[in-house]
Amino acid sequence: MSTRLVVGPFNRVEGDLEVRLEVADGRVVQAHVNAPMYRGFEQMLAGRAPHDALVIVPRICGICSVSQSVAAARALADAAGLEVPVNGLHAVNLMLACENLADHLSHFYLFFMPDFTRPAYAARPWFGEALRRFAALAGEHARAAIAARQRWFELMGTLGGKWPHTGSVVPGGSARAIEAAERLRLLARVRELRAFLETTTFAAPLEEIAALPDEAALQAWHAADPLRGDLRLFLTISADLALHALGRGPGRTLSYGAYPQPGGTHALAAGLWDAATGALEPLDLRTITEDSTHAWLAGDGPRHPAQGHTEPQADKPGGYTWNKAPRLAGRVVETGAIARQLADGQGLLRDAVARHGASVYTRVLARLVELARVLPMMERWLAALQPREPFCAPEHLPDDAEGTGLTEAARGALGHWLRVRHGRIAHYQIVAPTGWNFSPRDAAGTPGALEAALVGVPVAAGESTPVAVQHVVRSFDPCMVCTVH
Amino acid sequence: MNILWLQSGGCGGCSMSLLCADTADFPAMLKAGGLELLWHPSLSLASGAELVALLEACRDGRQRLDVLCVEGALLRGPQGSGRFHVLAGTGRPMVDWVRELAQAATHVVAVGSCAAWGGLSATGANPTEACGLQYEDDRPGGLLGEAFVARGGLPVVNVAGCPTHPGWVLDTLMALAAGLLTREDLDPLNRPRFYADQLVHHGCTRNEYYEFKASAEKPSDLGCMMEHLGCKGTQAHADCNTRLWNGEGSCTRGGYACISCTEPGFQDPGHPFHRTPKLAGIPIGLPTDMPKAWFVALASLSKSATPRRVKSNATADHLVVAPAVRKTRLK
């Protein structure tokens, strides 16, 4: 005998989200994920001048706006056959990293940790400490994190004029050249966040966190002082609530590769990590498809985004969300910081995922490790800037052209597919990270990553908005406004 | 003064921008300004059933509601049904919730150009039938209708911008809390005058280039972006270059044109955003309050008088000619 639970609205996610659960014997037996809003960006882009995309697409998302800009700029650069100068690569990477790290910080302090201050946990030994640090709009560390984030985003004032919705990211690189004195100010500002992370978040040097080789080393580091710093408190809570066993992902994770470097490599490598075989497989972008069988969108089976199509059909039988079902070679994948760290071969994450799979615990751990790894990279990119050398290449976009723009947003793999005809956008398709993670069922009835991860999650008697379900949902750091572009 | 903050057809960027407010302690600043967040999508603990109960209490008058802030456009489609955004967990279109809650609130604030006019969410063919709370582009009406007046006596206060500057939102809310926002403090589009009576041009670091019509020709050039790159800073109402963004930024300081994101209809300029429309070589969009003949005369005069330094720097991405150092004291 199962009961049905409709859970929503979720907050502390970006945008609106509803989850429909079948519950039996105190566990979720089936989940359907509904992205309950339609926005129509792919329809709105058709017919526009190609560069109008640089104004329109960042406004898909207020939290991953630079990521959308980067994907559009890369699609246009690809269509124009453009090489970005080294300064341009670094400047755009700095903007993207600024946004991605800020998003990780917001996720941990504002979106994810406050759930452990719920009365349901009042009897746990760590509760008082969680309340003191993470209570919504009151916790000491949550407040300090908002202040640190505000100072951090002043990087964007200099690098990109403003955040969100910067216009500095262009196909040729960055429209905002950085002078030598500005570089020094930017470095000083990066070190401010380093100080916050090394004092409050990790209570350890970033390099020490980034170098943790495996879970045994992490556990030894944790045991040395179990409440010192917020990563250790998270590990204490995670162990007590067995978050390593909660919200298991599909076992395959996708990264397009983050932060391209001169010479064509990525600072964080691309690839498909298969936890079952423990192997990194190369990506075949031709095998990406989207299927709208269970979306309120017209469709005739899986299509590659270069041939994709978006047309709302609010009354479509079988539809239960505005999100299509993306698949890689027909299979469900998960994307996000965990995918980037696995593809890049980070020791701790590879070891933790080998033991527990992608779970609430490993997803959150991956974001924190990424904070510790990427901030020092930003220091190096700033040092590598060559003031007075070009930041932006001149550009000529043909009237008929096609391009693909891939990047890694904080939440994972983001792709734009563009076709220009007669000097106008003829086709624009976007596959967003949470589109992958919060996918509905496909034509074969295979549930998406979150839908599968929710199966088995405990629901206590009388819970209308089950707290364990909230942990699983928020462990993905969903961005619904991108999903329903 | 309590505040209920809801999001619909938009990107959530105005909330993300709000968190960039220039303060050492965001919650303390709200409290000191007399602002209490009844619920906010990014900041509050309450979720799911807890929130639905709060919305019902506000609607039914069991919970006092001082300010309803709406971020994002109101999605009326398809065919007026509102089903393009059904609020999760309620089975009801968001436009229905907003209509009811607006009747219960003392003040209604549109946060951002989407909630004010429809904004970017309504661009092109506007497939979602998006509109603002009390405007559809520059036409009064929108979701609540031209005649709507909130219980406190004000129409919808339009804090337009894409995104909004955190200071615009906080100054508006603190003025409401202090009882210091009257109809006289709103401009003809119901935007708070404290920021809408300025032009983006004011304080623009490219003003010397503007004076001499020394123009940028491509992204990253230092020159004025009005002549070629679509900049509307001389027409757009906002204080972006005097109240800066994220420390020391603004669009023009970031190397890109002002697209007049505080103005209704900015999303459909009728030309590519970053190309200035011209007639016989003269930009169609002239500086606000400037007669065309004067502009043409002044432009041709100043172009012929442009110093070499200004001309050279205008098409470079860094200073190639520094201002001369005089050998005598400045007079």
PDB file of C-alpha atoms in Angstrom, chain A residues 55 58-59 61-62 65 162-167, chain B residues 11-18 20 71 111-114 120 159-169 195 238 240 245-246 251 256 259-262 266:
ATOM      1  CA  VAL A  55      22.602  39.792 -24.238  1.00  0.00           C
ATOM      2  CA  PRO A  58      22.990  35.254 -19.684  1.00  0.00           C
ATOM      3  CA  ARG A  59      19.465  36.243 -18.662  1.00  0.00           C
ATOM      4  CA  CYS A  61      20.061  32.366 -15.332  1.00  0.00           C
ATOM      5  CA  GLY A  62      20.788  34.756 -12.507  1.00  0.00           C
ATOM      6  CA  SER A  65      24.828  33.841 -15.987  1.00  0.00           C
ATOM      7  CA  LYS A 162      28.950  43.650 -13.077  1.00  0.00           C
ATOM      8  CA  TRP A 163      27.432  40.329 -12.007  1.00  0.00           C
ATOM      9  CA  PRO A 164      25.077  38.811 -12.965  1.00  0.00           C
ATOM     10  CA  HIS A 165      24.617  39.531 -16.681  1.00  0.00           C
ATOM     11  CA  THR A 166      28.050  40.747 -17.667  1.00  0.00           C
ATOM     12  CA  GLY A 167      28.611  41.636 -21.307  1.00  0.00           C
TER      13      GLY A 167
ATOM     14  CA  CYS B  11      16.239  34.160 -13.945  1.00  0.00           C
ATOM     15  CA  GLY B  12      16.462  34.883 -10.213  1.00  0.00           C
ATOM     16  CA  GLY B  13      19.309  37.283 -10.938  1.00  0.00           C
ATOM     17  CA  CYS B  14      17.783  40.177  -9.008  1.00  0.00           C
ATOM     18  CA  SER B  15      17.910  38.032  -5.851  1.00  0.00           C
ATOM     19  CA  MET B  16      21.477  37.023  -6.609  1.00  0.00           C
ATOM     20  CA  SER B  17      22.344  40.679  -7.183  1.00  0.00           C
ATOM     21  CA  LEU B  18      20.645  41.637  -3.908  1.00  0.00           C
ATOM     22  CA  CYS B  20      25.902  41.578  -3.488  1.00  0.00           C
ATOM     23  CA  GLU B  71      10.756  38.994  -9.235  1.00  0.00           C
ATOM     24  CA  VAL B 111      11.824  43.753  -8.573  1.00  0.00           C
ATOM     25  CA  GLY B 112      13.505  43.939 -11.961  1.00  0.00           C
ATOM     26  CA  SER B 113      12.402  44.725 -15.503  1.00  0.00           C
ATOM     27  CA  CYS B 114      10.667  41.358 -15.974  1.00  0.00           C
ATOM     28  CA  LEU B 120      13.671  40.089 -21.463  1.00  0.00           C
ATOM     29  CA  VAL B 159      12.349  48.873  -9.433  1.00  0.00           C
ATOM     30  CA  ALA B 160      13.323  48.203 -13.045  1.00  0.00           C
ATOM     31  CA  GLY B 161      16.706  46.934 -14.188  1.00  0.00           C
ATOM     32  CA  CYS B 162      18.156  43.723 -15.597  1.00  0.00           C
ATOM     33  CA  PRO B 163      19.340  42.878 -13.079  1.00  0.00           C
ATOM     34  CA  THR B 164      18.478  45.404 -10.376  1.00  0.00           C
ATOM     35  CA  HIS B 165      21.276  47.054  -8.452  1.00  0.00           C
ATOM     36  CA  PRO B 166      21.068  45.846  -4.831  1.00  0.00           C
ATOM     37  CA  GLY B 167      21.025  49.457  -3.696  1.00  0.00           C
ATOM     38  CA  TRP B 168      17.921  50.267  -5.760  1.00  0.00           C
ATOM     39  CA  VAL B 169      15.978  47.466  -4.098  1.00  0.00           C
ATOM     40  CA  TYR B 195      17.884  56.275  -9.253  1.00  0.00           C
ATOM     41  CA  ALA B 238      19.714  54.885 -14.001  1.00  0.00           C
ATOM     42  CA  CYS B 240      24.920  52.942 -12.859  1.00  0.00           C
ATOM     43  CA  TRP B 245      28.251  47.723  -9.426  1.00  0.00           C
ATOM     44  CA  ASN B 246      30.233  45.028  -7.581  1.00  0.00           C
ATOM     45  CA  CYS B 251      28.394  48.013 -18.108  1.00  0.00           C
ATOM     46  CA  TYR B 256      30.135  46.893 -23.290  1.00  0.00           C
ATOM     47  CA  ILE B 259      21.307  48.437 -23.392  1.00  0.00           C
ATOM     48  CA  SER B 260      18.959  50.645 -21.305  1.00  0.00           C
ATOM     49  CA  CYS B 261      17.761  47.693 -19.227  1.00  0.00           C
ATOM     50  CA  THR B 262      15.722  49.924 -16.901  1.00  0.00           C
ATOM     51  CA  PHE B 266      14.621  47.446 -23.965  1.00  0.00           C
TER      52      PHE B 266
END
